[in-house]
PDB file of C-alpha atoms in Angstrom:
ATOM      1  CA  SER R   1     158.075 154.947 111.989  1.00 44.00           C
ATOM      2  CA  SER R   2     156.123 155.928 109.013  1.00 47.00           C
ATOM      3  CA  LEU R   3     154.444 153.469 106.699  1.00 47.00           C
ATOM      4  CA  PRO R   4     155.281 153.398 103.076  1.00 47.00           C
ATOM      5  CA  ALA R   5     152.766 155.077 100.814  1.00 47.00           C
ATOM      6  CA  GLN R   6     151.664 151.710  99.384  1.00 47.00           C
ATOM      7  CA  ALA R   7     150.566 150.373 102.800  1.00 48.00           C
ATOM      8  CA  VAL R   8     148.178 153.239 103.520  1.00 52.00           C
ATOM      9  CA  ALA R   9     144.877 152.962 101.650  1.00 51.00           C
ATOM     10  CA  SER R  10     142.391 155.687 101.024  1.00 50.00           C
ATOM     11  CA  PRO R  11     138.767 155.251 102.215  1.00 53.00           C
ATOM     12  CA  GLU R  12     137.645 154.764  98.596  1.00 54.00           C
ATOM     13  CA  GLU R  13     140.127 151.901  98.160  1.00 51.00           C
ATOM     14  CA  LEU R  14     138.972 150.280 101.400  1.00 49.00           C
ATOM     15  CA  SER R  15     135.308 150.429 100.413  1.00 51.00           C
ATOM     16  CA  SER R  16     136.101 148.946  97.013  1.00 52.00           C
ATOM     17  CA  ARG R  17     137.844 146.008  98.720  1.00 53.00           C
ATOM     18  CA  ARG R  18     134.852 145.219 100.985  1.00 54.00           C
ATOM     19  CA  PRO R  19     132.089 143.138  99.468  1.00 54.00           C
ATOM     20  CA  SER R  20     129.112 145.292  98.622  1.00 55.00           C
ATOM     21  CA  GLN R  21     125.686 144.627 100.092  1.00 57.00           C
ATOM     22  CA  SER R  22     124.550 143.218  96.757  1.00 57.00           C
ATOM     23  CA  GLY R  23     127.624 140.966  96.672  1.00 57.00           C
ATOM     24  CA  ARG R  24     126.738 139.622 100.111  1.00 60.00           C
ATOM     25  CA  ARG R  25     123.196 138.949  99.004  1.00 61.00           C
ATOM     26  CA  ARG R  26     124.442 137.105  95.949  1.00 61.00           C
ATOM     27  CA  SER R  27     126.684 134.830  98.018  1.00 61.00           C
ATOM     28  CA  ARG R  28     123.797 134.117 100.418  1.00 62.00           C
ATOM     29  CA  GLN R  29     121.504 133.373  97.479  1.00 59.00           C
ATOM     30  CA  ILE R  30     124.102 131.024  96.030  1.00 61.00           C
ATOM     31  CA  GLN R  31     124.418 129.245  99.378  1.00 62.00           C
ATOM     32  CA  ALA R  32     120.642 129.127  99.852  1.00 60.00           C
ATOM     33  CA  SER R  33     120.046 127.788  96.377  1.00 67.00           C
ATOM     34  CA  THR R  34     122.731 125.182  96.962  1.00 79.00           C
ATOM     35  CA  VAL R  35     121.091 124.075 100.212  1.00 81.00           C
ATOM     36  CA  ALA R  36     117.676 124.055  98.538  1.00 80.00           C
ATOM     37  CA  ARG R  37     119.078 122.173  95.561  1.00 84.00           C
ATOM     38  CA  ASP R  38     120.720 119.607  97.847  1.00 85.00           C
ATOM     39  CA  PHE R  39     117.501 119.165  99.801  1.00 85.00           C
ATOM     40  CA  THR R  40     115.464 118.770  96.610  1.00 86.00           C
ATOM     41  CA  HIS R  41     117.943 116.234  95.279  1.00 88.00           C
ATOM     42  CA  SER R  42     117.888 114.253  98.544  1.00 89.00           C
ATOM     43  CA  LEU R  43     114.106 114.332  98.582  1.00 89.00           C
ATOM     44  CA  GLY R  44     114.020 113.076  94.998  1.00 90.00           C
ATOM     45  CA  LEU R  45     116.285 110.157  95.899  1.00 90.00           C
ATOM     46  CA  LEU R  46     114.103 109.304  98.889  1.00 87.00           C
ATOM     47  CA  MET R  47     110.984 109.363  96.698  1.00 87.00           C
ATOM     48  CA  GLN R  48     112.658 106.976  94.236  1.00 87.00           C
ATOM     49  CA  VAL R  49     113.397 104.544  97.058  1.00 85.00           C
ATOM     50  CA  LEU R  50     109.830 104.817  98.353  1.00 80.00           C
ATOM     51  CA  ARG R  51     108.353 104.231  94.873  1.00 82.00           C
ATOM     52  CA  THR R  52     110.419 101.090  94.325  1.00 84.00           C
ATOM     53  CA  SER R  53     109.749  99.558  97.734  1.00 79.00           C
ATOM     54  CA  SER R  54     106.634  97.847  98.957  1.00 74.00           C
ATOM     55  CA  LEU R  55     105.843  99.585 102.179  1.00 68.00           C
ATOM     56  CA  GLN R  56     104.145  97.908 105.088  1.00 70.00           C
ATOM     57  CA  PHE R  57     102.559  99.835 107.923  1.00 69.00           C
ATOM     58  CA  VAL R  58     103.000  98.378 111.377  1.00 73.00           C
ATOM     59  CA  ARG R  59     100.884  99.590 114.273  1.00 75.00           C
ATOM     60  CA  THR R  60     102.368  98.874 117.697  1.00 83.00           C
ATOM     61  CA  ILE R  61      99.873  98.064 120.432  1.00 84.00           C
ATOM     62  CA  LYS R  62     100.874  98.175 124.086  1.00 89.00           C
ATOM     63  CA  PRO R  63      99.512  95.049 125.799  1.00 88.00           C
ATOM     64  CA  ASN R  64      99.323  96.625 129.275  1.00 90.00           C
ATOM     65  CA  PRO R  65     100.388  99.827 131.090  1.00 89.00           C
ATOM     66  CA  SER R  66     103.543  98.232 132.516  1.00 90.00           C
ATOM     67  CA  LEU R  67     104.547  96.790 129.097  1.00 88.00           C
ATOM     68  CA  VAL R  68     105.009  93.302 130.529  1.00 89.00           C
ATOM     69  CA  PRO R  69     105.224  90.711 127.722  1.00 88.00           C
ATOM     70  CA  LYS R  70     102.410  88.161 127.289  1.00 87.00           C
ATOM     71  CA  ASP R  71     100.091  90.040 129.666  1.00 90.00           C
ATOM     72  CA  PHE R  72      97.289  91.316 127.433  1.00 88.00           C
ATOM     73  CA  ARG R  73      94.563  93.493 128.880  1.00 91.00           C
ATOM     74  CA  ASP R  74      91.693  93.235 126.408  1.00 90.00           C
ATOM     75  CA  SER R  75      90.110  96.564 127.303  1.00 90.00           C
ATOM     76  CA  GLU R  76      93.363  98.485 126.804  1.00 90.00           C
ATOM     77  CA  VAL R  77      94.179  96.739 123.536  1.00 87.00           C
ATOM     78  CA  LEU R  78      90.665  97.377 122.201  1.00 86.00           C
ATOM     79  CA  THR R  79      90.860 101.057 123.200  1.00 88.00           C
ATOM     80  CA  GLN R  80      94.135 101.460 121.302  1.00 87.00           C
ATOM     81  CA  LEU R  81      92.696  99.725 118.240  1.00 82.00           C
ATOM     82  CA  ARG R  82      89.647 102.002 118.312  1.00 82.00           C
ATOM     83  CA  CYS R  83      91.778 105.144 118.709  1.00 83.00           C
ATOM     84  CA  ALA R  84      94.012 104.105 115.813  1.00 79.00           C
ATOM     85  CA  GLY R  85      90.993 103.534 113.573  1.00 77.00           C
ATOM     86  CA  THR R  86      91.960  99.898 113.092  1.00 76.00           C
ATOM     87  CA  HIS R  87      88.637  98.614 114.367  1.00 71.00           C
ATOM     88  CA  GLU R  88      86.706 100.747 111.864  1.00 71.00           C
ATOM     89  CA  ALA R  89      89.100  99.885 109.041  1.00 72.00           C
ATOM     90  CA  ILE R  90      88.560  96.164 109.625  1.00 75.00           C
ATOM     91  CA  LYS R  91      84.800  96.680 109.780  1.00 72.00           C
ATOM     92  CA  VAL R  92      84.788  98.592 106.491  1.00 65.00           C
ATOM     93  CA  MET R  93      87.011  95.986 104.846  1.00 69.00           C
ATOM     94  CA  ARG R  94      84.647  93.205 105.888  1.00 69.00           C
ATOM     95  CA  GLU R  95      81.571  95.067 104.711  1.00 69.00           C
ATOM     96  CA  ALA R  96      83.047  96.361 101.479  1.00 77.00           C
ATOM     97  CA  PHE R  97      85.502  94.182  99.584  1.00 82.00           C
ATOM     98  CA  PRO R  98      86.998  91.605 101.966  1.00 81.00           C
ATOM     99  CA  THR R  99      88.586  89.468  99.238  1.00 85.00           C
ATOM    100  CA  ARG R 100      91.503  91.124  97.428  1.00 86.00           C
ATOM    101  CA  PRO R 101      93.460  88.765  95.177  1.00 89.00           C
ATOM    102  CA  PHE R 102      96.176  90.035  92.844  1.00 90.00           C
ATOM    103  CA  LEU R 103      94.748  90.972  89.454  1.00 88.00           C
ATOM    104  CA  ASP R 104      97.333  89.066  87.419  1.00 88.00           C
ATOM    105  CA  ARG R 105      96.688  85.814  89.340  1.00 89.00           C
ATOM    106  CA  VAL R 106      92.930  86.097  88.862  1.00 88.00           C
ATOM    107  CA  ALA R 107      93.404  86.855  85.165  1.00 86.00           C
ATOM    108  CA  HIS R 108      95.694  83.858  84.770  1.00 84.00           C
ATOM    109  CA  SER R 109      93.155  81.564  86.452  1.00 85.00           C
ATOM    110  CA  LEU R 110      90.288  82.979  84.392  1.00 83.00           C
ATOM    111  CA  ALA R 111      92.279  82.594  81.166  1.00 80.00           C
ATOM    112  CA  LEU R 112      93.032  78.968  81.972  1.00 79.00           C
ATOM    113  CA  ALA R 113      89.365  78.343  82.833  1.00 78.00           C
ATOM    114  CA  VAL R 114      88.264  79.856  79.516  1.00 73.00           C
ATOM    115  CA  LEU R 115      90.804  77.770  77.598  1.00 70.00           C
ATOM    116  CA  ILE R 116      89.671  74.596  79.391  1.00 71.00           C
ATOM    117  CA  ALA R 117      85.952  75.370  78.954  1.00 70.00           C
ATOM    118  CA  GLN R 118      86.355  76.276  75.291  1.00 68.00           C
ATOM    119  CA  PRO R 119      89.353  74.340  73.938  1.00 63.00           C
ATOM    120  CA  GLY R 120      88.679  75.235  70.287  1.00 61.00           C
ATOM    121  CA  ARG R 121      88.579  78.952  70.973  1.00 56.00           C
ATOM    122  CA  ALA R 122      91.610  80.756  69.583  1.00 48.00           C
ATOM    123  CA  ALA R 123      93.175  82.729  72.392  1.00 52.00           C
ATOM    124  CA  ARG R 124      96.556  83.991  73.335  1.00 54.00           C
ATOM    125  CA  PRO R 125      98.380  82.181  76.123  1.00 52.00           C
ATOM    126  CA  PRO R 126      97.392  83.559  79.583  1.00 50.00           C
ATOM    127  CA  GLN R 127     100.776  85.189  80.198  1.00 52.00           C
ATOM    128  CA  GLN R 128     100.326  87.340  77.069  1.00 55.00           C
ATOM    129  CA  MET R 129      96.870  88.666  77.982  1.00 62.00           C
ATOM    130  CA  ASP R 130      96.186  92.039  79.562  1.00 82.00           C
ATOM    131  CA  ALA R 131      94.971  91.156  83.071  1.00 85.00           C
ATOM    132  CA  ARG R 132      92.651  94.135  83.471  1.00 86.00           C
ATOM    133  CA  TYR R 133      91.037  93.624  80.061  1.00 85.00           C
ATOM    134  CA  LEU R 134      90.542  89.901  80.630  1.00 85.00           C
ATOM    135  CA  VAL R 135      88.946  90.350  84.058  1.00 87.00           C
ATOM    136  CA  GLN R 136      86.652  93.110  82.760  1.00 86.00           C
ATOM    137  CA  ARG R 137      85.490  90.836  79.918  1.00 84.00           C
ATOM    138  CA  VAL R 138      85.136  87.521  81.751  1.00 84.00           C
ATOM    139  CA  LEU R 139      83.511  88.492  85.071  1.00 85.00           C
ATOM    140  CA  PRO R 140      80.282  89.804  83.469  1.00 84.00           C
ATOM    141  CA  GLU R 141      80.080  86.592  81.414  1.00 83.00           C
ATOM    142  CA  LEU R 142      80.126  84.664  84.694  1.00 83.00           C
ATOM    143  CA  GLN R 143      77.025  86.685  85.712  1.00 85.00           C
ATOM    144  CA  LEU R 144      79.012  88.346  88.456  1.00 84.00           C
ATOM    145  CA  SER R 145      77.220  91.589  89.262  1.00 84.00           C
ATOM    146  CA  PRO R 146      79.294  94.740  88.709  1.00 84.00           C
ATOM    147  CA  THR R 147      78.408  95.790  92.275  1.00 85.00           C
ATOM    148  CA  GLU R 148      80.212  92.694  93.591  1.00 86.00           C
ATOM    149  CA  TRP R 149      83.662  93.545  92.241  1.00 87.00           C
ATOM    150  CA  ALA R 150      86.002  96.419  91.441  1.00 86.00           C
ATOM    151  CA  ILE R 151      89.399  96.557  89.795  1.00 86.00           C
ATOM    152  CA  GLY R 152      92.273  98.398  91.439  1.00 84.00           C
ATOM    153  CA  ARG R 153      95.786  99.021  90.148  1.00 83.00           C
ATOM    154  CA  THR R 154      97.110  95.588  91.121  1.00 87.00           C
ATOM    155  CA  ARG R 155      94.196  93.812  92.793  1.00 87.00           C
ATOM    156  CA  LEU R 156      90.668  92.648  92.152  1.00 89.00           C
ATOM    157  CA  PHE R 157      88.342  93.659  94.982  1.00 87.00           C
ATOM    158  CA  LEU R 158      85.477  91.258  95.624  1.00 88.00           C
ATOM    159  CA  LYS R 159      82.555  91.454  98.005  1.00 86.00           C
ATOM    160  CA  ALA R 160      81.709  88.268  99.906  1.00 80.00           C
ATOM    161  CA  GLU R 161      79.019  87.149  97.413  1.00 79.00           C
ATOM    162  CA  GLY R 162      81.256  87.903  94.446  1.00 78.00           C
ATOM    163  CA  ALA R 163      84.082  85.861  95.923  1.00 80.00           C
ATOM    164  CA  GLU R 164      81.718  82.911  96.460  1.00 78.00           C
ATOM    165  CA  GLN R 165      80.489  83.059  92.860  1.00 77.00           C
ATOM    166  CA  LEU R 166      83.973  83.284  91.469  1.00 75.00           C
TER     167      LEU R 166
END
């Protein structure tokens, strides 16, 4: 039983039908770039979600070695707080800027106080004022030392004395 001439291929024909090494590399590169592209896209979506959410960090503290509810062992809880840096963070917060109101609320209150104290003064309504600009202008006028406050992106940071004066 002989095969027809069309069914038998020469070695040159067989090698031309197989993908070349460069062809294999190209298909792997296409797959790799697709995986990388998918990963980058997924990461971008995750970053969008993270930017639009207000994240809260929760530290879990084990109350006792046996994890029995409502049985707190002070020494173990304190050790965990120290190891997590929570103790130092609280200490720094107390010593640095313990009062942290939202900047827009402080600006609104200051704008109302200025309008009440100086009713004839022409000023825009508080909701139309730039919060950062208003706080930067009014706090020095209240003789609040620049070392007693700092402005963040969304909050006004006040030391204890600055909070009392305000």
